[in-house]
CSV table of N, CA and C in Angstrom, one decimal:
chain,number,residue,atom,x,y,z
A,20,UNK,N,35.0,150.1,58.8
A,20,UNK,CA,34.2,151.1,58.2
A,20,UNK,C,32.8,151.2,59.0
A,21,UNK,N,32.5,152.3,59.4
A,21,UNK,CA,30.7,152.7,60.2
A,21,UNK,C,30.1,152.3,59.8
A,22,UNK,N,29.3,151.8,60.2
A,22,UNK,CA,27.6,150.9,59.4
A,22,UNK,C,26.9,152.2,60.3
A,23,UNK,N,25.8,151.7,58.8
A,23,UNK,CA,24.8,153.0,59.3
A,23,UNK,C,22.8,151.7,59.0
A,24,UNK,N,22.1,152.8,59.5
A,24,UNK,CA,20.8,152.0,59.6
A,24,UNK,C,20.2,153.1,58.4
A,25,UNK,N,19.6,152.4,57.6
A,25,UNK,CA,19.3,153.4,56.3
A,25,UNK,C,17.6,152.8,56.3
A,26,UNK,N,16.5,154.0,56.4
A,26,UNK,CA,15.2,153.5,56.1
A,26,UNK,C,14.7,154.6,54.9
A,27,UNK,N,14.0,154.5,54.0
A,27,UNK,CA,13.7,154.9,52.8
A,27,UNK,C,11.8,154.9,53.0
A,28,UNK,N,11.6,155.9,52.7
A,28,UNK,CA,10.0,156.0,52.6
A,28,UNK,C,9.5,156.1,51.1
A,29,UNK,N,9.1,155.8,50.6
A,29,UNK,CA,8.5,156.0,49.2
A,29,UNK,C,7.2,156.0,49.2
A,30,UNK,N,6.7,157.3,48.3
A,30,UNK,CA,4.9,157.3,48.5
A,30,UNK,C,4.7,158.3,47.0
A,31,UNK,N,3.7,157.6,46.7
A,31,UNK,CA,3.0,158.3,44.9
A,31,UNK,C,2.8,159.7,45.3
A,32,UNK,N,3.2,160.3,44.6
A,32,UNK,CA,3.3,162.4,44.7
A,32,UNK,C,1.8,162.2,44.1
A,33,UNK,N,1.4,163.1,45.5
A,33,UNK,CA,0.2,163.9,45.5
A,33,UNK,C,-1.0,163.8,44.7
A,34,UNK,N,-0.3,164.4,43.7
A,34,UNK,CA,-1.2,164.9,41.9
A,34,UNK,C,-1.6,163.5,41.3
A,35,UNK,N,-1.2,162.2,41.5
A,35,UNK,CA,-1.3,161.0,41.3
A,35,UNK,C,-2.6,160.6,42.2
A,36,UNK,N,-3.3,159.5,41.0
A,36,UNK,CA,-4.1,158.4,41.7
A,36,UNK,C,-3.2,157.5,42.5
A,37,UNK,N,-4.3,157.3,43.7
A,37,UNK,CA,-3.8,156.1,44.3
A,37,UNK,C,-4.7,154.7,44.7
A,38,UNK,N,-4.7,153.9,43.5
A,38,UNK,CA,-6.0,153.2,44.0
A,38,UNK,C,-6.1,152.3,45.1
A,39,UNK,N,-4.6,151.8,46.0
A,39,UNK,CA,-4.7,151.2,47.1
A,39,UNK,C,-5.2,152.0,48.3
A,40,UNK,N,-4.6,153.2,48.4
A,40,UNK,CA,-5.0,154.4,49.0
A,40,UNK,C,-6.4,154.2,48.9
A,41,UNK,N,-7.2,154.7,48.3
A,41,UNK,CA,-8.6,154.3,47.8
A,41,UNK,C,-9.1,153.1,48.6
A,42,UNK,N,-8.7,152.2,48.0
A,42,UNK,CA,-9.3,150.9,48.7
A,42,UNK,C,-9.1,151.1,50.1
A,43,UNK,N,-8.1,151.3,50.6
A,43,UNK,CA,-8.2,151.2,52.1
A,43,UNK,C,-8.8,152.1,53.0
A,44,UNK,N,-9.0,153.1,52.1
A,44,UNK,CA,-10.1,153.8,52.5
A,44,UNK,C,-11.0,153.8,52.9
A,45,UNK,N,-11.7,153.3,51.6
A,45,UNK,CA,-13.1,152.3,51.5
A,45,UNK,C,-13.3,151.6,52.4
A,46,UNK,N,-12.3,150.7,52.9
A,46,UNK,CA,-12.4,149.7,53.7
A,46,UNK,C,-12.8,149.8,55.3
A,47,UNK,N,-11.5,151.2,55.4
A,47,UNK,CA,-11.6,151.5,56.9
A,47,UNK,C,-13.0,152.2,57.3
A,48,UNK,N,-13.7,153.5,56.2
A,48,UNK,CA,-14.7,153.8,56.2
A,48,UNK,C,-16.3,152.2,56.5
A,49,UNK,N,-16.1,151.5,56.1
A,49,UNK,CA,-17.5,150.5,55.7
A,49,UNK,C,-16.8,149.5,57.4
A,50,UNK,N,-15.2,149.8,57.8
A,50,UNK,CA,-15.3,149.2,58.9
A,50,UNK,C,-15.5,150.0,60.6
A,51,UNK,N,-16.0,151.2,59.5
A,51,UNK,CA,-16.8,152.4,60.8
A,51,UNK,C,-15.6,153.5,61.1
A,52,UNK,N,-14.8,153.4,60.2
A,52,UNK,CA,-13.6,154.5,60.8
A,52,UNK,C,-14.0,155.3,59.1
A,53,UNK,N,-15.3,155.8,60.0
A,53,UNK,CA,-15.5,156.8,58.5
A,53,UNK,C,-15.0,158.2,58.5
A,54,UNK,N,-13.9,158.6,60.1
A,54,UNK,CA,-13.8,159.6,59.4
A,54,UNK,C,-12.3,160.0,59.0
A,55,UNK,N,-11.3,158.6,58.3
A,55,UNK,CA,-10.5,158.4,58.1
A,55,UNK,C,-10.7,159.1,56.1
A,56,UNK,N,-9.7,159.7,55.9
A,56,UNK,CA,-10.1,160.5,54.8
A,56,UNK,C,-8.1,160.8,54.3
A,57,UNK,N,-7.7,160.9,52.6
A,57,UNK,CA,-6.8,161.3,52.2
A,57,UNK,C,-5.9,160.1,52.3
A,58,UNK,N,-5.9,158.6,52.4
A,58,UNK,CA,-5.5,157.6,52.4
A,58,UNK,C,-4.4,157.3,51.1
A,59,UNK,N,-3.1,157.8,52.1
A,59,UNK,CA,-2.0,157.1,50.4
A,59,UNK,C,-1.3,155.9,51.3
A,60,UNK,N,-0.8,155.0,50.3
A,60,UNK,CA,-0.1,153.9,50.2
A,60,UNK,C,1.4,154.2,49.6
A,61,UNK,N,2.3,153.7,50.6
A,61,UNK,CA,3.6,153.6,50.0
A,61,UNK,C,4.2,152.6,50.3
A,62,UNK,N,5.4,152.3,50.5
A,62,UNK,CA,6.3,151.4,50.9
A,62,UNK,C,7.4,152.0,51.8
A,63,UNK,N,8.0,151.3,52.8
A,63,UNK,CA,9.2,151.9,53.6
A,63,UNK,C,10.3,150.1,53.1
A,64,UNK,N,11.7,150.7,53.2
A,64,UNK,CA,12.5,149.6,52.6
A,64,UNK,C,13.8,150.3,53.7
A,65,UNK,N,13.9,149.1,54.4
A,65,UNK,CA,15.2,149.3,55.5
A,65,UNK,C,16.4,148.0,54.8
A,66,UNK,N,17.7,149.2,55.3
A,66,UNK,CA,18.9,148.1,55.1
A,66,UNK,C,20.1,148.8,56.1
A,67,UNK,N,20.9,148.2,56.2
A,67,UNK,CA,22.2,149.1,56.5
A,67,UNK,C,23.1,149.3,55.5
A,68,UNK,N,23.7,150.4,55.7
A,68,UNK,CA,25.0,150.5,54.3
A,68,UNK,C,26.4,150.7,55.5
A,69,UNK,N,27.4,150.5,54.8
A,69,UNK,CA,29.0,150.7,55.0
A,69,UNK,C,29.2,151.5,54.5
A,70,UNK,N,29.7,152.8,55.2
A,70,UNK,CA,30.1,153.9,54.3
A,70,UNK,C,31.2,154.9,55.5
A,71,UNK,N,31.6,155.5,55.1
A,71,UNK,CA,33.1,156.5,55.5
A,71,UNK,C,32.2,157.0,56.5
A,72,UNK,N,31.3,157.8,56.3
A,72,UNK,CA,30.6,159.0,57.3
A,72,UNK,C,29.1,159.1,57.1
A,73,UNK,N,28.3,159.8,57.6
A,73,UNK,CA,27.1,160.0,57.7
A,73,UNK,C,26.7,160.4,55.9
A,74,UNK,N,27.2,161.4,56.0
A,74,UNK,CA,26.8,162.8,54.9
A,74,UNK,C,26.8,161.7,53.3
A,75,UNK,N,28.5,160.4,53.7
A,75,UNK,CA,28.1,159.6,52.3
A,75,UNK,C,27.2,158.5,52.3
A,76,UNK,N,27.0,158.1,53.5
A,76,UNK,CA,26.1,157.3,53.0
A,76,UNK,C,24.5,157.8,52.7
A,77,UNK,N,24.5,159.2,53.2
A,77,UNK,CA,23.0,159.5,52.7
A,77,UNK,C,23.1,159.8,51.1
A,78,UNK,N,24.3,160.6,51.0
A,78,UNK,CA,24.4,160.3,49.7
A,78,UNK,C,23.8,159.0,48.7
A,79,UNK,N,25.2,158.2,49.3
A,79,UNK,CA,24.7,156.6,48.5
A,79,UNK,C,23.1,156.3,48.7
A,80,UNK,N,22.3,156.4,49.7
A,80,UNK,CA,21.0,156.0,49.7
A,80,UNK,C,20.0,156.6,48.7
A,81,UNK,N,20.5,158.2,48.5
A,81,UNK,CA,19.9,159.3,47.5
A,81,UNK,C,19.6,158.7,46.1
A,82,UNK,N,21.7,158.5,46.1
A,82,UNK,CA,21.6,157.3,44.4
A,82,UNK,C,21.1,156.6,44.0
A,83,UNK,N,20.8,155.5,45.5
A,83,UNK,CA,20.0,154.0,44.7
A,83,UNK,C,18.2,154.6,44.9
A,84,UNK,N,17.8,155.6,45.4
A,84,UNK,CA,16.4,155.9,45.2
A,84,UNK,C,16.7,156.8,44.1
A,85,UNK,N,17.1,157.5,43.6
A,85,UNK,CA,17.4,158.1,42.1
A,85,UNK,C,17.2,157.1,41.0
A,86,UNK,N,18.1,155.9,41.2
A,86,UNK,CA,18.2,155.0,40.1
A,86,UNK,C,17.6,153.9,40.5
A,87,UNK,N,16.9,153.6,41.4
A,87,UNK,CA,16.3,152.1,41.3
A,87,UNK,C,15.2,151.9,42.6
A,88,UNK,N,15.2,152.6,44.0
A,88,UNK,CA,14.2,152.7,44.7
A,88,UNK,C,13.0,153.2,44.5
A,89,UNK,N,13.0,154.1,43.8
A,89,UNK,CA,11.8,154.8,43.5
A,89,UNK,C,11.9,155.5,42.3
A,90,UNK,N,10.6,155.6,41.7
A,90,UNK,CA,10.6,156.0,40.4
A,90,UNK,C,10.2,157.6,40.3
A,91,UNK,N,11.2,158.1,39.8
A,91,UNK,CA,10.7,159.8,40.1
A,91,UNK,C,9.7,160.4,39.4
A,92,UNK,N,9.6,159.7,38.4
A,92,UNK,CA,8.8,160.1,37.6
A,92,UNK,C,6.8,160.3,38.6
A,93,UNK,N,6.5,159.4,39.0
A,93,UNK,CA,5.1,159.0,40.0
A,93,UNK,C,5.9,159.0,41.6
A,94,UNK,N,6.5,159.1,42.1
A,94,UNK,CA,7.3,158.5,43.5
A,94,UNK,C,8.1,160.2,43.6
A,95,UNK,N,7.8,160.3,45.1
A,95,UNK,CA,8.5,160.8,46.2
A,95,UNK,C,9.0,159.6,47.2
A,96,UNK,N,10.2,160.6,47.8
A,96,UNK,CA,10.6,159.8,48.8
A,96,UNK,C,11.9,160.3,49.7
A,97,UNK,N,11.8,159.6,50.8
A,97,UNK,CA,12.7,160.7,52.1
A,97,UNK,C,13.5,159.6,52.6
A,98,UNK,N,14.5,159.8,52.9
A,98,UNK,CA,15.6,158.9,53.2
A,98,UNK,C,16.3,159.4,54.5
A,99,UNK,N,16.1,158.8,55.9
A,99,UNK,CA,16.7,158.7,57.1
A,99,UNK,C,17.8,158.0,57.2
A,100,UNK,N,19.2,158.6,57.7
A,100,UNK,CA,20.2,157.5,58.2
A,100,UNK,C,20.9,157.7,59.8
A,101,UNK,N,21.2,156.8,60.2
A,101,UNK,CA,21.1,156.4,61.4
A,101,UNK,C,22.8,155.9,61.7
A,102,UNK,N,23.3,156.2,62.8
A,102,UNK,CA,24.2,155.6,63.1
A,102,UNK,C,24.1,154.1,63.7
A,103,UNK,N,24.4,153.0,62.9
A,103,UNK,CA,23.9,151.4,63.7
A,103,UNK,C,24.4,151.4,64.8
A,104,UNK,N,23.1,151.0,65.8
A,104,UNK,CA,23.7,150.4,67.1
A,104,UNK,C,24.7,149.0,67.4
């Protein structure tokens, strides 16, 4: 079966505080990169999956960020798949 390279981005929607975002802001600003501005924080989470073809395994990636990668409720998130080298 095709292995595929699956990377997943997850980042707090917009309308949301972000207080890491924030802090690093802070940070970058007081370490002279003041004119770094609109700072969000997410996470990226790589795996490969086994799957029949392209089209299902983005599917399957879709599902486990639906049910368990990210919370939709506060979370966006975009999901790349790759054919494994």
């Amino acid at each position: 079966m095709p292995r595929f390279d699956v990377e997943v981005r997850v980042m707090p929607r917009p309308t949301l505080l972000d207080p890491q975002g924030q802090a690093v802001e802070h940070a970058l600003g007081a370490l002279g990169f003041a004119a770094t501005s609109g700072v969000r924080v997410g996470r990226a989470i790589t795996f490969k999956l086994e799957s029949p073809d392209k089209a299902a395994a983005e599917q399957a990636a879709e599902a486990m960020c639906q049910r368990f990668l990210a919370n939709p409720v506060t979370e966006d998130f975009t999901v790349t798949v790759r054919t494994a080298a």
